[in-house]
Amino acid sequence: MRGEAVEVRIAGSALRAYADESLAAASLASGGRVLSRSLKYHRPRTFFCFEGHCSGCLVRIGGVPNLRACQAPCTPGAEVVGQNAFPSAEIDLLGAVDFLFSRGMDHHTLMTGSSVLNKLANKVVRQLSGLGKLPDVAAAELPDVHRFDVDVCVIGGGPAGLAAATATSRGGRSTVLVDDQLRPGGSLRTDPRTGRQLAETRWAEAVQAGVTVLARSTAIGFFPEDDGGVLAVAAPDRLYRIYARQWIWATGGYVVNLPFPDNDRPGVIAARAVGRLLIDHGILAGDKICIVEDAAVADDVAALAAALSAAGAEVTRIPLAEVTGTRGRSWASAVDTRRGKLDCDLIAVAATPAPASEGPRQQGCAVVLDEAAGGFRVAVNDLGQTSTPNVWACGDVTGYRGPTAAAADGARVAAQVLGAVR
Ligand code: FES
């Protein structure tokens, strides 16, 4: 399930990892916890979402700073080092800042009584803060730029995007699919009711249908002024310019944290990430897992809790309203509730995913703030059309519905797109 065995180095130690998993997953599986430190107070930071959207896992890989460990594959010999820490992310002496300025620190007003001391303080602050150090080697040249002219561009390779792209390609329309994850499949890879095998099957079906799948490729901006509109896409080694007659946004939703004291402690992880580790990588993220949940996703949590229990974990579900805090030094060790303390070695947070609607908004699509949908969902009519001509949306970006319903929505909207093109 985890692919071919490879050796990587994380924080100076050689680890046995597997080619199909991310460096963050390999780190967690081998007991690695803290990956880096926050840039001001040097508080421990590590993975939360496992899908490239929270920045908790920024590390230096092969001399390049600020790469996401959860989106970097385990290539043989990969070298990972924590950032913003001395001497290491696990034991960071600079964490004294958090202790010394426990009531907060405004570096703009630090030692302003004396100009000499202020200059000195600024020098020290500049050395201690910031996000990573410059790369070991400067980029030699600009990356290649490839151009695509297609009938349909689908953004998002989760259940809705894969279903939509497969349908438009089978309908005879040239289709390109853009997905920012290590492997397409999205939430299919995180939910025990669907699973990794279904994700692989849907991905293979898309390729077989003729879809050009751009994996590990992020849609970074839509530029309407360029030739009727171009989507700029960044892959690790090149850039793409995509021109399409029809656009389908299937970007799904982001995992979000829930509001409770000390919810940023390492060891507090999105429930969907815990599902991804188990379903996609075969890694049980903890032996004693507390799931803090929002009632809106109770069915999803029930399925995840059953899968974690079946894998051997002790699982406790706690409604958000019961939680009063978390405990632990560099990793969560307990949840405080109104009924007392619950020991654990992992806290999973289950909330309604927030629609990933920035891209459609850039293309001028209207959005609606909808609490039940978890944020700003893209507004669509019954056919899946947005407020922008030739732009469609399907799946969780239009409001959370879960992987199975999202896939059905993707296929339904693709049928409408084919009808409109005809
Ligand atoms: S960005 Fe890597 S865990 Fe969130």
GROMACS .gro file of C-alpha atoms and ligand atoms in nm:
model
  426
    1MET     CA    1   0.000   0.000   0.000
    2ARG     CA    2   0.288   0.239   0.082
    3GLY     CA    3   0.489   0.163  -0.236
    4GLU     CA    4   0.855   0.070  -0.280
    5ALA     CA    5   1.085   0.108   0.023
    6VAL     CA    6   1.329   0.401   0.004
    7GLU     CA    7   1.567   0.571   0.247
    8VAL     CA    8   1.522   0.939   0.334
    9ARG     CA    9   1.682   1.161   0.600
   10ILE     CA   10   1.463   1.367   0.831
   11ALA     CA   11   1.626   1.596   1.090
   12GLY     CA   12   1.958   1.416   1.045
   13SER     CA   13   1.826   1.061   1.093
   14ALA     CA   14   1.802   0.803   0.819
   15LEU     CA   15   1.451   0.658   0.789
   16ARG     CA   16   1.298   0.378   0.591
   17ALA     CA   17   1.007   0.531   0.399
   18TYR     CA   18   0.788   0.435   0.104
   19ALA     CA   19   0.771   0.586  -0.242
   20ASP     CA   20   0.391   0.639  -0.251
   21GLU     CA   21   0.374   0.844   0.067
   22SER     CA   22   0.467   1.199   0.155
   23LEU     CA   23   0.766   1.296   0.367
   24ALA     CA   24   0.521   1.415   0.635
   25ALA     CA   25   0.351   1.074   0.645
   26ALA     CA   26   0.691   0.903   0.665
   27SER     CA   27   0.793   1.132   0.949
   28LEU     CA   28   0.477   1.063   1.148
   29ALA     CA   29   0.498   0.687   1.087
   30SER     CA   30   0.852   0.680   1.224
   31GLY     CA   31   0.773   0.886   1.534
   32GLY     CA   32   0.879   1.229   1.400
   33ARG     CA   33   0.659   1.495   1.551
   34VAL     CA   34   0.765   1.861   1.536
   35LEU     CA   35   0.875   1.964   1.185
   36SER     CA   36   0.947   2.334   1.231
   37ARG     CA   37   0.880   2.635   1.451
   38SER     CA   38   0.654   2.937   1.421
   39LEU     CA   39   0.836   3.240   1.287
   40LYS     CA   40   0.790   3.475   1.585
   41TYR     CA   41   0.747   3.286   1.911
   42HIS     CA   42   0.913   2.964   1.793
   43ARG     CA   43   0.619   2.754   1.902
   44PRO     CA   44   0.629   2.395   1.774
   45ARG     CA   45   0.463   2.351   1.434
   46THR     CA   46   0.377   2.042   1.238
   47PHE     CA   47   0.128   1.885   0.998
   48PHE     CA   48  -0.246   1.950   1.037
   49CYS     CA   49  -0.422   1.902   0.704
   50PHE     CA   50  -0.195   1.660   0.507
   51GLU     CA   51  -0.327   1.814   0.186
   52GLY     CA   52  -0.104   2.116   0.131
   53HIS     CA   53  -0.333   2.388   0.259
   54CYS     CA   54  -0.232   2.481   0.614
   55SER     CA   55   0.145   2.556   0.594
   56GLY     CA   56   0.206   2.375   0.924
   57CYS     CA   57   0.458   2.139   0.763
   58LEU     CA   58   0.690   2.387   0.586
   59VAL     CA   59   1.043   2.244   0.586
   60ARG     CA   60   1.369   2.267   0.395
   61ILE     CA   61   1.406   1.980   0.147
   62GLY     CA   62   1.731   1.927  -0.041
   63GLY     CA   63   1.843   2.282   0.038
   64VAL     CA   64   1.517   2.445  -0.078
   65PRO     CA   65   1.319   2.628   0.194
   66ASN     CA   66   0.944   2.646   0.260
   67LEU     CA   67   0.833   2.325   0.089
   68ARG     CA   68   0.535   2.137   0.226
   69ALA     CA   69   0.641   1.801   0.367
   70CYS     CA   70   0.290   1.665   0.313
   71GLN     CA   71   0.311   1.736  -0.062
   72ALA     CA   72   0.667   1.615  -0.118
   73PRO     CA   73   0.710   1.251  -0.220
   74CYS     CA   74   0.962   1.020  -0.053
   75THR     CA   75   1.227   1.015  -0.324
   76PRO     CA   76   1.541   0.813  -0.246
   77GLY     CA   77   1.794   1.024  -0.055
   78ALA     CA   78   1.552   1.314   0.018
   79GLU     CA   79   1.695   1.529   0.299
   80VAL     CA   80   1.448   1.714   0.524
   81VAL     CA   81   1.550   1.975   0.780
   82GLY     CA   82   1.320   2.180   1.007
   83GLN     CA   83   1.307   2.561   0.977
   84ASN     CA   84   1.317   2.859   1.213
   85ALA     CA   85   1.487   2.662   1.486
   86PHE     CA   86   1.824   2.620   1.657
   87PRO     CA   87   1.968   2.359   1.688
   88SER     CA   88   1.665   2.153   1.574
   89ALA     CA   89   1.288   2.179   1.541
   90GLU     CA   90   1.234   1.929   1.826
   91ILE     CA   91   1.468   2.111   2.067
   92ASP     CA   92   1.472   2.480   1.977
   93LEU     CA   93   1.665   2.709   2.211
   94LEU     CA   94   1.505   3.008   2.038
   95GLY     CA   95   1.177   2.891   2.194
   96ALA     CA   96   1.297   3.096   2.494
   97VAL     CA   97   1.132   3.391   2.316
   98ASP     CA   98   0.791   3.240   2.392
   99PHE     CA   99   0.889   3.202   2.759
  100LEU     CA  100   1.046   3.549   2.794
  101PHE     CA  101   0.756   3.727   2.621
  102SER     CA  102   0.474   3.515   2.754
  103ARG     CA  103   0.233   3.812   2.738
  104GLY     CA  104   0.316   3.885   2.373
  105MET     CA  105   0.583   4.093   2.202
  106ASP     CA  106   0.547   4.385   1.961
  107HIS     CA  107   0.883   4.397   1.786
  108HIS     CA  108   0.798   4.740   1.638
  109THR     CA  109   0.817   4.898   1.982
  110LEU     CA  110   1.098   4.682   2.124
  111MET     CA  111   1.354   4.890   2.315
  112THR     CA  112   1.252   5.219   2.151
  113GLY     CA  113   1.375   5.416   2.457
  114SER     CA  114   1.734   5.410   2.327
  115SER     CA  115   1.827   5.432   1.958
  116VAL     CA  116   2.137   5.215   2.014
  117LEU     CA  117   1.942   4.942   2.191
  118ASN     CA  118   1.662   4.969   1.932
  119LYS     CA  119   1.909   4.912   1.646
  120LEU     CA  120   2.056   4.616   1.831
  121ALA     CA  121   1.709   4.474   1.901
  122ASN     CA  122   1.612   4.509   1.534
  123LYS     CA  123   1.928   4.324   1.429
  124VAL     CA  124   1.854   4.039   1.668
  125VAL     CA  125   1.486   4.020   1.567
  126ARG     CA  126   1.582   4.006   1.197
  127GLN     CA  127   1.816   3.717   1.265
  128LEU     CA  128   1.565   3.523   1.474
  129SER     CA  129   1.245   3.571   1.273
  130GLY     CA  130   1.141   3.506   0.914
  131LEU     CA  131   1.045   3.197   0.725
  132GLY     CA  132   1.340   2.977   0.630
  133LYS     CA  133   1.676   3.073   0.480
  134LEU     CA  134   1.759   3.129   0.113
  135PRO     CA  135   1.808   2.816  -0.105
  136ASP     CA  136   2.156   2.657  -0.110
  137VAL     CA  137   2.168   2.701  -0.488
  138ALA     CA  138   1.994   2.973  -0.690
  139ALA     CA  139   1.761   2.852  -0.967
  140ALA     CA  140   1.964   2.835  -1.288
  141GLU     CA  141   1.685   2.927  -1.527
  142LEU     CA  142   1.313   2.990  -1.549
  143PRO     CA  143   1.098   2.678  -1.579
  144ASP     CA  144   0.955   2.565  -1.914
  145VAL     CA  145   0.608   2.693  -2.002
  146HIS     CA  146   0.369   2.457  -2.182
  147ARG     CA  147   0.044   2.564  -2.346
  148PHE     CA  148  -0.284   2.371  -2.361
  149ASP     CA  149  -0.582   2.465  -2.580
  150VAL     CA  150  -0.872   2.242  -2.481
  151ASP     CA  151  -1.250   2.222  -2.487
  152VAL     CA  152  -1.280   2.167  -2.113
  153CYS     CA  153  -1.052   2.240  -1.818
  154VAL     CA  154  -1.145   2.080  -1.487
  155ILE     CA  155  -0.976   2.216  -1.176
  156GLY     CA  156  -0.966   1.969  -0.888
  157GLY     CA  157  -0.900   1.594  -0.907
  158GLY     CA  158  -1.125   1.473  -0.627
  159PRO     CA  159  -1.441   1.265  -0.678
  160ALA     CA  160  -1.634   1.544  -0.853
  161GLY     CA  161  -1.345   1.655  -1.076
  162LEU     CA  162  -1.248   1.303  -1.184
  163ALA     CA  163  -1.611   1.216  -1.265
  164ALA     CA  164  -1.663   1.541  -1.459
  165ALA     CA  165  -1.339   1.514  -1.658
  166THR     CA  166  -1.398   1.148  -1.745
  167ALA     CA  167  -1.751   1.229  -1.867
  168THR     CA  168  -1.650   1.527  -2.085
  169SER     CA  169  -1.363   1.332  -2.237
  170ARG     CA  170  -1.586   1.033  -2.308
  171GLY     CA  171  -1.828   1.282  -2.467
  172GLY     CA  172  -1.558   1.367  -2.724
  173ARG     CA  173  -1.428   1.690  -2.570
  174SER     CA  174  -1.056   1.742  -2.519
  175THR     CA  175  -1.015   1.773  -2.144
  176VAL     CA  176  -0.734   1.865  -1.910
  177LEU     CA  177  -0.760   1.810  -1.535
  178VAL     CA  178  -0.549   2.005  -1.286
  179ASP     CA  179  -0.489   1.860  -0.939
  180ASP     CA  180  -0.253   1.990  -0.671
  181GLN     CA  181  -0.218   1.672  -0.464
  182LEU     CA  182   0.053   1.405  -0.478
  183ARG     CA  183  -0.199   1.168  -0.634
  184PRO     CA  184  -0.547   1.255  -0.767
  185GLY     CA  185  -0.848   1.119  -0.579
  186GLY     CA  186  -0.911   1.391  -0.320
  187SER     CA  187  -1.150   1.291  -0.045
  188LEU     CA  188  -1.192   0.941  -0.193
  189ARG     CA  189  -0.853   0.872  -0.035
  190THR     CA  190  -0.962   0.986   0.312
  191ASP     CA  191  -1.302   0.827   0.360
  192PRO     CA  192  -1.333   0.463   0.470
  193ARG     CA  193  -1.663   0.440   0.277
  194THR     CA  194  -1.483   0.498  -0.055
  195GLY     CA  195  -1.112   0.431  -0.017
  196ARG     CA  196  -0.780   0.428  -0.195
  197GLN     CA  197  -0.872   0.158  -0.447
  198LEU     CA  198  -1.171   0.356  -0.573
  199ALA     CA  199  -0.947   0.665  -0.609
  200GLU     CA  200  -0.696   0.466  -0.817
  201THR     CA  201  -0.979   0.324  -1.031
  202ARG     CA  202  -1.138   0.665  -1.097
  203TRP     CA  203  -0.797   0.814  -1.183
  204ALA     CA  204  -0.720   0.525  -1.423
  205GLU     CA  205  -1.066   0.564  -1.584
  206ALA     CA  206  -1.000   0.933  -1.646
  207VAL     CA  207  -0.665   0.860  -1.811
  208GLN     CA  208  -0.820   0.578  -2.015
  209ALA     CA  209  -1.097   0.814  -2.130
  210GLY     CA  210  -0.829   1.046  -2.270
  211VAL     CA  211  -0.812   1.310  -1.997
  212THR     CA  212  -0.473   1.484  -1.965
  213VAL     CA  213  -0.417   1.470  -1.590
  214LEU     CA  214  -0.174   1.726  -1.448
  215ALA     CA  215  -0.098   1.593  -1.098
  216ARG     CA  216   0.102   1.791  -0.839
  217SER     CA  217  -0.004   2.101  -1.033
  218THR     CA  218  -0.154   2.405  -0.863
  219ALA     CA  219  -0.387   2.651  -1.035
  220ILE     CA  220  -0.219   2.973  -0.922
  221GLY     CA  221  -0.423   3.236  -1.103
  222PHE     CA  222  -0.677   3.314  -1.373
  223PHE     CA  223  -0.595   3.609  -1.600
  224PRO     CA  224  -0.907   3.725  -1.791
  225GLU     CA  225  -0.719   3.988  -1.992
  226ASP     CA  226  -0.502   3.735  -2.176
  227ASP     CA  227  -0.664   3.598  -2.499
  228GLY     CA  228  -1.009   3.557  -2.344
  229GLY     CA  229  -0.869   3.415  -2.022
  230VAL     CA  230  -0.580   3.190  -1.925
  231LEU     CA  231  -0.533   2.970  -1.622
  232ALA     CA  232  -0.175   2.969  -1.491
  233VAL     CA  233  -0.073   2.639  -1.337
  234ALA     CA  234   0.249   2.559  -1.151
  235ALA     CA  235   0.396   2.206  -1.140
  236PRO     CA  236   0.721   2.126  -0.954
  237ASP     CA  237   0.931   2.149  -1.274
  238ARG     CA  238   0.728   2.359  -1.518
  239LEU     CA  239   0.445   2.606  -1.573
  240TYR     CA  240   0.132   2.562  -1.782
  241ARG     CA  241  -0.090   2.813  -1.959
  242ILE     CA  242  -0.435   2.663  -2.010
  243TYR     CA  243  -0.693   2.803  -2.252
  244ALA     CA  244  -1.034   2.636  -2.244
  245ARG     CA  245  -1.379   2.690  -2.390
  246GLN     CA  246  -1.550   2.557  -2.076
  247TRP     CA  247  -1.424   2.560  -1.718
  248ILE     CA  248  -1.539   2.330  -1.438
  249TRP     CA  249  -1.434   2.411  -1.082
  250ALA     CA  250  -1.429   2.102  -0.862
  251THR     CA  251  -1.185   2.220  -0.598
  252GLY     CA  252  -1.377   2.067  -0.306
  253GLY     CA  253  -1.332   2.197   0.047
  254TYR     CA  254  -1.048   2.269   0.288
  255VAL     CA  255  -1.026   2.098   0.624
  256VAL     CA  256  -1.059   2.355   0.902
  257ASN     CA  257  -0.986   2.360   1.273
  258LEU     CA  258  -1.252   2.411   1.540
  259PRO     CA  259  -1.241   2.690   1.798
  260PHE     CA  260  -1.121   2.557   2.136
  261PRO     CA  261  -0.828   2.662   2.360
  262ASP     CA  262  -0.482   2.540   2.246
  263ASN     CA  263  -0.616   2.401   1.920
  264ASP     CA  264  -0.281   2.476   1.751
  265ARG     CA  265  -0.083   2.228   1.959
  266PRO     CA  266   0.107   1.971   1.753
  267GLY     CA  267  -0.091   1.648   1.773
  268VAL     CA  268  -0.415   1.829   1.690
  269ILE     CA  269  -0.478   1.709   1.335
  270ALA     CA  270  -0.769   1.728   1.093
  271ALA     CA  271  -0.986   1.416   1.111
  272ARG     CA  272  -0.970   1.395   0.732
  273ALA     CA  273  -0.589   1.382   0.759
  274VAL     CA  274  -0.618   1.096   1.007
  275GLY     CA  275  -0.846   0.925   0.754
  276ARG     CA  276  -0.597   0.988   0.472
  277LEU     CA  277  -0.311   0.838   0.673
  278LEU     CA  278  -0.514   0.526   0.746
  279ILE     CA  279  -0.696   0.477   0.416
  280ASP     CA  280  -0.434   0.598   0.169
  281HIS     CA  281  -0.111   0.505   0.348
  282GLY     CA  282  -0.205   0.232   0.594
  283ILE     CA  283  -0.068   0.440   0.885
  284LEU     CA  284  -0.254   0.447   1.216
  285ALA     CA  285  -0.178   0.800   1.339
  286GLY     CA  286  -0.237   0.725   1.708
  287ASP     CA  287  -0.324   0.445   1.951
  288LYS     CA  288  -0.555   0.655   2.165
  289ILE     CA  289  -0.741   0.906   1.951
  290CYS     CA  290  -0.987   1.171   2.070
  291ILE     CA  291  -1.208   1.306   1.792
  292VAL     CA  292  -1.340   1.657   1.862
  293GLU     CA  293  -1.641   1.694   1.637
  294ASP     CA  294  -1.892   1.934   1.500
  295ALA     CA  295  -2.240   1.773   1.494
  296ALA     CA  296  -2.280   1.858   1.123
  297VAL     CA  297  -2.030   1.586   1.025
  298ALA     CA  298  -2.143   1.316   1.269
  299ASP     CA  299  -2.195   1.054   0.995
  300ASP     CA  300  -1.845   1.106   0.855
  301VAL     CA  301  -1.698   1.082   1.205
  302ALA     CA  302  -1.889   0.760   1.276
  303ALA     CA  303  -1.739   0.598   0.964
  304LEU     CA  304  -1.387   0.717   1.050
  305ALA     CA  305  -1.416   0.613   1.416
  306ALA     CA  306  -1.527   0.263   1.312
  307ALA     CA  307  -1.233   0.228   1.072
  308LEU     CA  308  -0.983   0.351   1.333
  309SER     CA  309  -1.125   0.112   1.594
  310ALA     CA  310  -1.108  -0.176   1.346
  311ALA     CA  311  -0.740  -0.089   1.291
  312GLY     CA  312  -0.675  -0.117   1.665
  313ALA     CA  313  -0.706   0.239   1.799
  314GLU     CA  314  -0.899   0.335   2.110
  315VAL     CA  315  -1.134   0.611   1.990
  316THR     CA  316  -1.332   0.864   2.195
  317ARG     CA  317  -1.570   1.109   2.029
  318ILE     CA  318  -1.616   1.446   2.200
  319PRO     CA  319  -1.867   1.714   2.094
  320LEU     CA  320  -1.700   2.053   2.043
  321ALA     CA  321  -1.912   2.215   2.317
  322GLU     CA  322  -1.758   1.977   2.574
  323VAL     CA  323  -1.396   2.073   2.505
  324THR     CA  324  -1.224   2.326   2.732
  325GLY     CA  325  -0.862   2.282   2.625
  326THR     CA  326  -0.577   2.049   2.534
  327ARG     CA  327  -0.261   1.942   2.717
  328GLY     CA  328   0.085   1.824   2.616
  329ARG     CA  329   0.437   1.961   2.579
  330SER     CA  330   0.552   1.929   2.221
  331TRP     CA  331   0.268   1.687   2.131
  332ALA     CA  332  -0.093   1.661   2.250
  333SER     CA  333  -0.139   1.421   2.541
  334ALA     CA  334  -0.492   1.497   2.667
  335VAL     CA  335  -0.816   1.682   2.602
  336ASP     CA  336  -0.976   1.876   2.887
  337THR     CA  337  -1.354   1.848   2.882
  338ARG     CA  338  -1.635   1.970   3.106
  339ARG     CA  339  -1.644   1.617   3.253
  340GLY     CA  340  -1.271   1.588   3.315
  341LYS     CA  341  -0.943   1.505   3.141
  342LEU     CA  342  -0.920   1.244   2.865
  343ASP     CA  343  -0.571   1.109   2.793
  344CYS     CA  344  -0.482   1.053   2.427
  345ASP     CA  345  -0.188   1.055   2.187
  346LEU     CA  346  -0.373   1.230   1.903
  347ILE     CA  347  -0.659   1.480   1.876
  348ALA     CA  348  -0.853   1.464   1.549
  349VAL     CA  349  -1.072   1.762   1.461
  350ALA     CA  350  -1.380   1.701   1.248
  351ALA     CA  351  -1.553   2.007   1.101
  352THR     CA  352  -1.744   2.084   0.783
  353PRO     CA  353  -1.483   2.153   0.511
  354ALA     CA  354  -1.478   2.513   0.385
  355PRO     CA  355  -1.542   2.543   0.007
  356ALA     CA  356  -1.218   2.612  -0.183
  357SER     CA  357  -1.376   2.895  -0.382
  358GLU     CA  358  -1.083   3.137  -0.440
  359GLY     CA  359  -1.027   3.021  -0.799
  360PRO     CA  360  -1.387   3.057  -0.916
  361ARG     CA  361  -1.402   3.395  -0.740
  362GLN     CA  362  -1.101   3.506  -0.947
  363GLN     CA  363  -1.297   3.409  -1.255
  364GLY     CA  364  -1.578   3.637  -1.141
  365CYS     CA  365  -1.816   3.369  -1.007
  366ALA     CA  366  -2.058   3.482  -0.737
  367VAL     CA  367  -2.022   3.313  -0.399
  368VAL     CA  368  -2.259   3.288  -0.105
  369LEU     CA  369  -2.160   3.289   0.261
  370ASP     CA  370  -2.332   2.979   0.390
  371GLU     CA  371  -2.260   2.859   0.743
  372ALA     CA  372  -2.401   2.513   0.678
  373ALA     CA  373  -2.174   2.479   0.376
  374GLY     CA  374  -1.870   2.574   0.585
  375GLY     CA  375  -1.790   2.911   0.423
  376PHE     CA  376  -1.817   3.087   0.087
  377ARG     CA  377  -1.966   2.836  -0.156
  378VAL     CA  378  -1.985   2.898  -0.528
  379ALA     CA  379  -2.339   2.992  -0.630
  380VAL     CA  380  -2.469   2.770  -0.910
  381ASN     CA  381  -2.806   2.720  -1.078
  382ASP     CA  382  -2.976   2.380  -1.114
  383LEU     CA  383  -2.752   2.293  -1.407
  384GLY     CA  384  -2.427   2.371  -1.224
  385GLN     CA  385  -2.366   2.701  -1.409
  386THR     CA  386  -2.199   2.979  -1.214
  387SER     CA  387  -2.269   3.349  -1.265
  388THR     CA  388  -1.980   3.366  -1.519
  389PRO     CA  389  -2.053   3.241  -1.874
  390ASN     CA  390  -1.889   2.907  -1.962
  391VAL     CA  391  -1.783   2.850  -1.602
  392TRP     CA  392  -1.936   2.564  -1.402
  393ALA     CA  393  -1.888   2.424  -1.054
  394CYS     CA  394  -1.965   2.091  -0.892
  395GLY     CA  395  -1.904   1.892  -0.576
  396ASP     CA  396  -1.808   2.032  -0.237
  397VAL     CA  397  -1.702   2.374  -0.368
  398THR     CA  398  -2.074   2.440  -0.406
  399GLY     CA  399  -2.144   2.319  -0.047
  400TYR     CA  400  -2.024   2.015   0.144
  401ARG     CA  401  -2.189   1.685   0.042
  402GLY     CA  402  -1.919   1.412   0.081
  403PRO     CA  403  -1.732   1.201  -0.179
  404THR     CA  404  -2.011   0.982  -0.316
  405ALA     CA  405  -2.258   1.265  -0.372
  406ALA     CA  406  -1.976   1.487  -0.505
  407ALA     CA  407  -1.889   1.227  -0.772
  408ALA     CA  408  -2.255   1.207  -0.879
  409ASP     CA  409  -2.267   1.587  -0.898
  410GLY     CA  410  -1.952   1.595  -1.112
  411ALA     CA  411  -2.104   1.352  -1.365
  412ARG     CA  412  -2.435   1.544  -1.367
  413VAL     CA  413  -2.271   1.881  -1.432
  414ALA     CA  414  -2.044   1.732  -1.701
  415ALA     CA  415  -2.357   1.613  -1.888
  416GLN     CA  416  -2.484   1.972  -1.883
  417VAL     CA  417  -2.150   2.101  -2.009
  418LEU     CA  418  -2.157   1.854  -2.299
  419GLY     CA  419  -2.512   1.966  -2.382
  420ALA     CA  420  -2.409   2.333  -2.376
  421VAL     CA  421  -2.107   2.272  -2.601
  422ARG     CA  422  -2.317   2.085  -2.853
  423FES     S1  423   0.020   2.196   0.444
  423FES    FE1  424   0.116   2.012   0.501
  423FES     S2  425   0.001   1.946   0.669
  423FES    FE2  426  -0.104   2.121   0.601
   0.00000   0.00000   0.00000
